[in-house]
C-alpha cells in the first residue's frame, strides 16, 4: 500500500466498517512505519482493473531489528499483529481474503514472528472461519473492543514456532487480481 491508495482504501473501509472505520490519519501513521530498513509494518492492497478490491496490514512488535531487518541477532522473536484485513463485498468467497492473509503471513515470516495475533468481531463468522483455516486459534475476548457499537472482539493466535518459520501457506493468486505492497 502506498499513500495514493489511502483514498480508495478509505472508501472501502467506510463501506465495510461504517461504525468503526479507520481514519486517514491512522492509515498514514501505519504507512509511516512500513518503509525503510527499520520498517515494522507491511500493508498491501489487492487490485482488479486498477481498483482497490481488498487490503490488509500487519505490525511486527517485540524483538529488535538488526541491520537486515530481522530479530535473529537478539534471540528475541517478534510478534505479528494483523491490524486490518478487508475485501470488497462483491469479492467475498473468491479467495481474495486468503490471498491477503497469505501475504501478511509471509511478512510475518520476514519479520521472524514466532506468533501472529489478531482481533475479529465476534459477529464476523466468515472472517473467523478464514482465520481458522489458516491455523489461528481463539485465545480470548476483548469486551467492547469495537466502538461505538460496543461489539466484543475474539482474539486469535497463530503460533509459527521458531522465529523465521512462519506459516505462509494458503491460496495462490487469483487470476485477474494483483496484490501490491
PDB file of C-alpha atoms in Angstrom:
ATOM      1  CA  UNK A   1       0.000   0.000   0.000  1.00  0.00           C
ATOM      2  CA  UNK A   2       1.192   3.478  -0.832  1.00  0.00           C
ATOM      3  CA  UNK A   3      -0.142   6.919   0.043  1.00  0.00           C
ATOM      4  CA  UNK A   4      -2.131   7.125  -3.197  1.00  0.00           C
ATOM      5  CA  UNK A   5      -4.076   4.021  -2.147  1.00  0.00           C
ATOM      6  CA  UNK A   6      -5.421   5.665   1.011  1.00  0.00           C
ATOM      7  CA  UNK A   7      -8.476   7.359  -0.572  1.00  0.00           C
ATOM      8  CA  UNK A   8      -9.833   4.202  -2.254  1.00  0.00           C
ATOM      9  CA  UNK A   9      -8.985   2.168   0.863  1.00  0.00           C
ATOM     10  CA  UNK A  10     -10.930   4.680   2.988  1.00  0.00           C
ATOM     11  CA  UNK A  11     -13.973   4.293   0.718  1.00  0.00           C
ATOM     12  CA  UNK A  12     -13.866   0.545   1.174  1.00  0.00           C
ATOM     13  CA  UNK A  13     -13.181   0.906   4.916  1.00  0.00           C
ATOM     14  CA  UNK A  14     -16.248   3.119   5.391  1.00  0.00           C
ATOM     15  CA  UNK A  15     -18.447   0.737   3.404  1.00  0.00           C
ATOM     16  CA  UNK A  16     -17.358  -2.362   5.318  1.00  0.00           C
ATOM     17  CA  UNK A  17     -16.883  -0.870   8.795  1.00  0.00           C
ATOM     18  CA  UNK A  18     -19.225   2.132   8.989  1.00  0.00           C
ATOM     19  CA  UNK A  19     -19.225   2.387  12.797  1.00  0.00           C
ATOM     20  CA  UNK A  20     -15.550   1.808  13.456  1.00  0.00           C
ATOM     21  CA  UNK A  21     -13.737   2.730  10.237  1.00  0.00           C
ATOM     22  CA  UNK A  22     -10.106   3.750  10.465  1.00  0.00           C
ATOM     23  CA  UNK A  23      -9.317   7.395   9.792  1.00  0.00           C
ATOM     24  CA  UNK A  24      -6.985   8.793   7.142  1.00  0.00           C
ATOM     25  CA  UNK A  25      -4.528   9.638   9.934  1.00  0.00           C
ATOM     26  CA  UNK A  26      -4.484   6.046  11.174  1.00  0.00           C
ATOM     27  CA  UNK A  27      -3.515   4.762   7.714  1.00  0.00           C
ATOM     28  CA  UNK A  28      -0.884   7.490   7.310  1.00  0.00           C
ATOM     29  CA  UNK A  29       0.582   6.586  10.691  1.00  0.00           C
ATOM     30  CA  UNK A  30       0.793   2.913   9.778  1.00  0.00           C
ATOM     31  CA  UNK A  31       2.362   3.626   6.378  1.00  0.00           C
ATOM     32  CA  UNK A  32       4.988   5.821   8.057  1.00  0.00           C
ATOM     33  CA  UNK A  33       6.310   2.626   9.667  1.00  0.00           C
ATOM     34  CA  UNK A  34       6.126   0.499   6.517  1.00  0.00           C
ATOM     35  CA  UNK A  35       9.206   1.634   4.581  1.00  0.00           C
ATOM     36  CA  UNK A  36      12.934   1.598   5.031  1.00  0.00           C
ATOM     37  CA  UNK A  37      15.356  -0.584   6.980  1.00  0.00           C
ATOM     38  CA  UNK A  38      13.541  -0.013  10.299  1.00  0.00           C
ATOM     39  CA  UNK A  39      10.086  -0.911   8.909  1.00  0.00           C
ATOM     40  CA  UNK A  40       7.791  -2.680  11.357  1.00  0.00           C
ATOM     41  CA  UNK A  41       4.657  -2.705   9.185  1.00  0.00           C
ATOM     42  CA  UNK A  42       3.532  -4.340   5.951  1.00  0.00           C
ATOM     43  CA  UNK A  43       0.412  -3.082   4.175  1.00  0.00           C
ATOM     44  CA  UNK A  44      -0.881  -4.496   0.920  1.00  0.00           C
ATOM     45  CA  UNK A  45      -3.709  -3.768  -1.488  1.00  0.00           C
ATOM     46  CA  UNK A  46      -5.373  -6.070  -3.995  1.00  0.00           C
ATOM     47  CA  UNK A  47      -6.255  -4.502  -7.325  1.00  0.00           C
ATOM     48  CA  UNK A  48      -8.643  -5.593 -10.023  1.00  0.00           C
ATOM     49  CA  UNK A  49      -8.736  -3.452 -13.153  1.00  0.00           C
ATOM     50  CA  UNK A  50      -6.774  -0.779 -11.244  1.00  0.00           C
ATOM     51  CA  UNK A  51      -9.436  -0.625  -8.496  1.00  0.00           C
ATOM     52  CA  UNK A  52      -8.743  -1.480  -4.861  1.00  0.00           C
ATOM     53  CA  UNK A  53     -10.784  -4.586  -4.016  1.00  0.00           C
ATOM     54  CA  UNK A  54      -9.044  -5.501  -0.767  1.00  0.00           C
ATOM     55  CA  UNK A  55      -6.315  -4.528   1.645  1.00  0.00           C
ATOM     56  CA  UNK A  56      -4.569  -5.727   4.754  1.00  0.00           C
ATOM     57  CA  UNK A  57      -1.889  -4.766   7.216  1.00  0.00           C
ATOM     58  CA  UNK A  58       0.447  -6.369   9.728  1.00  0.00           C
ATOM     59  CA  UNK A  59       2.533  -4.815  12.507  1.00  0.00           C
ATOM     60  CA  UNK A  60       5.573  -6.598  13.935  1.00  0.00           C
ATOM     61  CA  UNK A  61       6.366  -5.814  17.555  1.00  0.00           C
ATOM     62  CA  UNK A  62       8.918  -7.005  20.045  1.00  0.00           C
ATOM     63  CA  UNK A  63      12.319  -8.313  19.224  1.00  0.00           C
ATOM     64  CA  UNK A  64      14.852  -5.860  17.933  1.00  0.00           C
ATOM     65  CA  UNK A  65      15.503  -5.434  14.272  1.00  0.00           C
ATOM     66  CA  UNK A  66      19.077  -5.941  13.111  1.00  0.00           C
ATOM     67  CA  UNK A  67      20.707  -4.325  10.102  1.00  0.00           C
ATOM     68  CA  UNK A  68      18.997  -6.948   7.963  1.00  0.00           C
ATOM     69  CA  UNK A  69      15.593  -6.044   9.381  1.00  0.00           C
ATOM     70  CA  UNK A  70      15.192  -9.253  11.406  1.00  0.00           C
ATOM     71  CA  UNK A  71      15.107 -10.128  15.069  1.00  0.00           C
ATOM     72  CA  UNK A  72      17.502 -13.076  14.835  1.00  0.00           C
ATOM     73  CA  UNK A  73      20.582 -11.283  16.166  1.00  0.00           C
ATOM     74  CA  UNK A  74      18.946 -10.624  19.533  1.00  0.00           C
ATOM     75  CA  UNK A  75      17.389 -14.036  20.086  1.00  0.00           C
ATOM     76  CA  UNK A  76      14.057 -12.321  20.754  1.00  0.00           C
ATOM     77  CA  UNK A  77      11.246 -13.211  18.399  1.00  0.00           C
ATOM     78  CA  UNK A  78       8.849 -10.599  17.153  1.00  0.00           C
ATOM     79  CA  UNK A  79       5.079 -10.913  17.473  1.00  0.00           C
ATOM     80  CA  UNK A  80       2.956 -10.088  14.457  1.00  0.00           C
ATOM     81  CA  UNK A  81      -0.419  -8.413  14.763  1.00  0.00           C
ATOM     82  CA  UNK A  82      -2.849  -8.394  11.854  1.00  0.00           C
ATOM     83  CA  UNK A  83      -4.049  -4.804  12.102  1.00  0.00           C
ATOM     84  CA  UNK A  84      -6.690  -4.926   9.392  1.00  0.00           C
ATOM     85  CA  UNK A  85      -7.886  -7.028   6.501  1.00  0.00           C
ATOM     86  CA  UNK A  86     -10.848  -6.267   4.258  1.00  0.00           C
ATOM     87  CA  UNK A  87     -12.308  -7.422   0.962  1.00  0.00           C
ATOM     88  CA  UNK A  88     -14.931  -5.650  -1.149  1.00  0.00           C
ATOM     89  CA  UNK A  89     -18.325  -7.361  -0.777  1.00  0.00           C
ATOM     90  CA  UNK A  90     -18.516  -8.498  -4.396  1.00  0.00           C
ATOM     91  CA  UNK A  91     -15.180 -10.300  -3.859  1.00  0.00           C
ATOM     92  CA  UNK A  92     -16.370 -12.335  -0.859  1.00  0.00           C
ATOM     93  CA  UNK A  93     -15.977 -16.056  -1.474  1.00  0.00           C
ATOM     94  CA  UNK A  94     -13.368 -15.617  -4.223  1.00  0.00           C
ATOM     95  CA  UNK A  95     -10.325 -16.485  -2.108  1.00  0.00           C
ATOM     96  CA  UNK A  96      -9.066 -12.915  -2.036  1.00  0.00           C
ATOM     97  CA  UNK A  97      -9.180 -12.751   1.772  1.00  0.00           C
ATOM     98  CA  UNK A  98      -6.970 -15.829   1.857  1.00  0.00           C
ATOM     99  CA  UNK A  99      -4.544 -14.246  -0.590  1.00  0.00           C
ATOM    100  CA  UNK A 100      -4.251 -11.123   1.529  1.00  0.00           C
ATOM    101  CA  UNK A 101      -3.802 -13.183   4.689  1.00  0.00           C
ATOM    102  CA  UNK A 102      -1.138 -15.292   2.967  1.00  0.00           C
ATOM    103  CA  UNK A 103       0.762 -12.137   2.027  1.00  0.00           C
ATOM    104  CA  UNK A 104       0.561 -10.844   5.593  1.00  0.00           C
ATOM    105  CA  UNK A 105       1.806 -14.176   6.951  1.00  0.00           C
ATOM    106  CA  UNK A 106       4.729 -14.004   4.521  1.00  0.00           C
ATOM    107  CA  UNK A 107       5.515 -10.602   6.001  1.00  0.00           C
ATOM    108  CA  UNK A 108       5.315 -12.122   9.493  1.00  0.00           C
ATOM    109  CA  UNK A 109       7.853 -14.721   8.372  1.00  0.00           C
ATOM    110  CA  UNK A 110      10.131 -11.975   7.026  1.00  0.00           C
ATOM    111  CA  UNK A 111       9.841 -10.157  10.374  1.00  0.00           C
ATOM    112  CA  UNK A 112      10.660 -13.505  12.084  1.00  0.00           C
ATOM    113  CA  UNK A 113       7.461 -13.517  14.123  1.00  0.00           C
ATOM    114  CA  UNK A 114       7.051 -16.541  16.381  1.00  0.00           C
ATOM    115  CA  UNK A 115       3.320 -15.870  16.605  1.00  0.00           C
ATOM    116  CA  UNK A 116       0.690 -13.760  14.913  1.00  0.00           C
ATOM    117  CA  UNK A 117      -2.288 -12.280  16.736  1.00  0.00           C
ATOM    118  CA  UNK A 118      -5.484 -10.644  15.523  1.00  0.00           C
ATOM    119  CA  UNK A 119      -8.817  -9.392  16.762  1.00  0.00           C
ATOM    120  CA  UNK A 120     -12.019 -10.235  14.936  1.00  0.00           C
ATOM    121  CA  UNK A 121     -15.558  -9.079  15.647  1.00  0.00           C
ATOM    122  CA  UNK A 122     -17.436 -11.861  17.430  1.00  0.00           C
ATOM    123  CA  UNK A 123     -20.241 -11.470  14.864  1.00  0.00           C
ATOM    124  CA  UNK A 124     -17.904 -11.870  11.849  1.00  0.00           C
ATOM    125  CA  UNK A 125     -18.158 -15.632  11.408  1.00  0.00           C
ATOM    126  CA  UNK A 126     -16.898 -15.516   7.800  1.00  0.00           C
ATOM    127  CA  UNK A 127     -13.583 -13.999   8.902  1.00  0.00           C
ATOM    128  CA  UNK A 128     -13.268 -16.351  11.870  1.00  0.00           C
ATOM    129  CA  UNK A 129     -13.595 -19.356   9.561  1.00  0.00           C
ATOM    130  CA  UNK A 130     -10.921 -17.945   7.258  1.00  0.00           C
ATOM    131  CA  UNK A 131      -8.516 -17.481  10.157  1.00  0.00           C
ATOM    132  CA  UNK A 132      -9.243 -20.975  11.477  1.00  0.00           C
ATOM    133  CA  UNK A 133      -8.413 -22.458   8.043  1.00  0.00           C
ATOM    134  CA  UNK A 134      -5.008 -20.827   8.355  1.00  0.00           C
ATOM    135  CA  UNK A 135      -4.437 -22.331  11.799  1.00  0.00           C
ATOM    136  CA  UNK A 136      -5.444 -19.427  14.051  1.00  0.00           C
ATOM    137  CA  UNK A 137      -6.978 -20.472  17.362  1.00  0.00           C
ATOM    138  CA  UNK A 138      -9.201 -18.411  19.692  1.00  0.00           C
ATOM    139  CA  UNK A 139      -7.422 -17.386  22.893  1.00  0.00           C
ATOM    140  CA  UNK A 140      -9.759 -14.844  24.483  1.00  0.00           C
ATOM    141  CA  UNK A 141     -12.068 -11.868  24.144  1.00  0.00           C
ATOM    142  CA  UNK A 142     -11.779  -8.103  24.365  1.00  0.00           C
ATOM    143  CA  UNK A 143     -15.095  -6.824  25.707  1.00  0.00           C
ATOM    144  CA  UNK A 144     -16.476  -3.741  23.969  1.00  0.00           C
ATOM    145  CA  UNK A 145     -13.413  -3.534  21.701  1.00  0.00           C
ATOM    146  CA  UNK A 146     -15.209  -2.196  18.629  1.00  0.00           C
ATOM    147  CA  UNK A 147     -16.677   1.234  19.318  1.00  0.00           C
ATOM    148  CA  UNK A 148     -19.074   2.955  19.176  1.00  0.00           C
ATOM    149  CA  UNK A 149     -21.113  -0.260  18.759  1.00  0.00           C
ATOM    150  CA  UNK A 150     -19.581  -1.836  21.888  1.00  0.00           C
ATOM    151  CA  UNK A 151     -19.002  -5.121  19.998  1.00  0.00           C
ATOM    152  CA  UNK A 152     -16.674  -7.697  21.521  1.00  0.00           C
ATOM    153  CA  UNK A 153     -13.553  -8.913  19.725  1.00  0.00           C
ATOM    154  CA  UNK A 154     -12.432 -12.516  19.539  1.00  0.00           C
ATOM    155  CA  UNK A 155      -8.641 -12.647  19.956  1.00  0.00           C
ATOM    156  CA  UNK A 156      -6.978 -15.329  17.827  1.00  0.00           C
ATOM    157  CA  UNK A 157      -3.382 -16.545  17.627  1.00  0.00           C
ATOM    158  CA  UNK A 158      -1.284 -18.469  15.130  1.00  0.00           C
ATOM    159  CA  UNK A 159       1.875 -19.941  16.626  1.00  0.00           C
ATOM    160  CA  UNK A 160       4.506 -20.259  13.941  1.00  0.00           C
ATOM    161  CA  UNK A 161       7.135 -21.958  16.083  1.00  0.00           C
ATOM    162  CA  UNK A 162      10.714 -20.801  15.888  1.00  0.00           C
ATOM    163  CA  UNK A 163      11.441 -17.302  14.603  1.00  0.00           C
ATOM    164  CA  UNK A 164      11.519 -17.317  10.829  1.00  0.00           C
ATOM    165  CA  UNK A 165       9.445 -20.488  10.442  1.00  0.00           C
ATOM    166  CA  UNK A 166       6.141 -18.698   9.871  1.00  0.00           C
ATOM    167  CA  UNK A 167       3.188 -20.335   8.215  1.00  0.00           C
ATOM    168  CA  UNK A 168       2.814 -18.603   4.888  1.00  0.00           C
ATOM    169  CA  UNK A 169       0.746 -21.221   3.152  1.00  0.00           C
ATOM    170  CA  UNK A 170      -2.540 -20.532   1.502  1.00  0.00           C
ATOM    171  CA  UNK A 171      -4.255 -19.843  -1.765  1.00  0.00           C
ATOM    172  CA  UNK A 172      -2.309 -18.760  -4.805  1.00  0.00           C
ATOM    173  CA  UNK A 173      -3.001 -15.526  -6.700  1.00  0.00           C
ATOM    174  CA  UNK A 174      -6.444 -15.209  -8.212  1.00  0.00           C
ATOM    175  CA  UNK A 175      -6.468 -14.704 -11.944  1.00  0.00           C
ATOM    176  CA  UNK A 176      -7.050 -11.035 -12.747  1.00  0.00           C
ATOM    177  CA  UNK A 177      -6.284  -9.871  -9.224  1.00  0.00           C
ATOM    178  CA  UNK A 178      -2.978  -8.284  -8.317  1.00  0.00           C
ATOM    179  CA  UNK A 179      -1.678  -7.850  -4.767  1.00  0.00           C
ATOM    180  CA  UNK A 180       0.629  -4.887  -4.222  1.00  0.00           C
ATOM    181  CA  UNK A 181       2.596  -3.790  -1.173  1.00  0.00           C
TER     182      UNK A 181
END
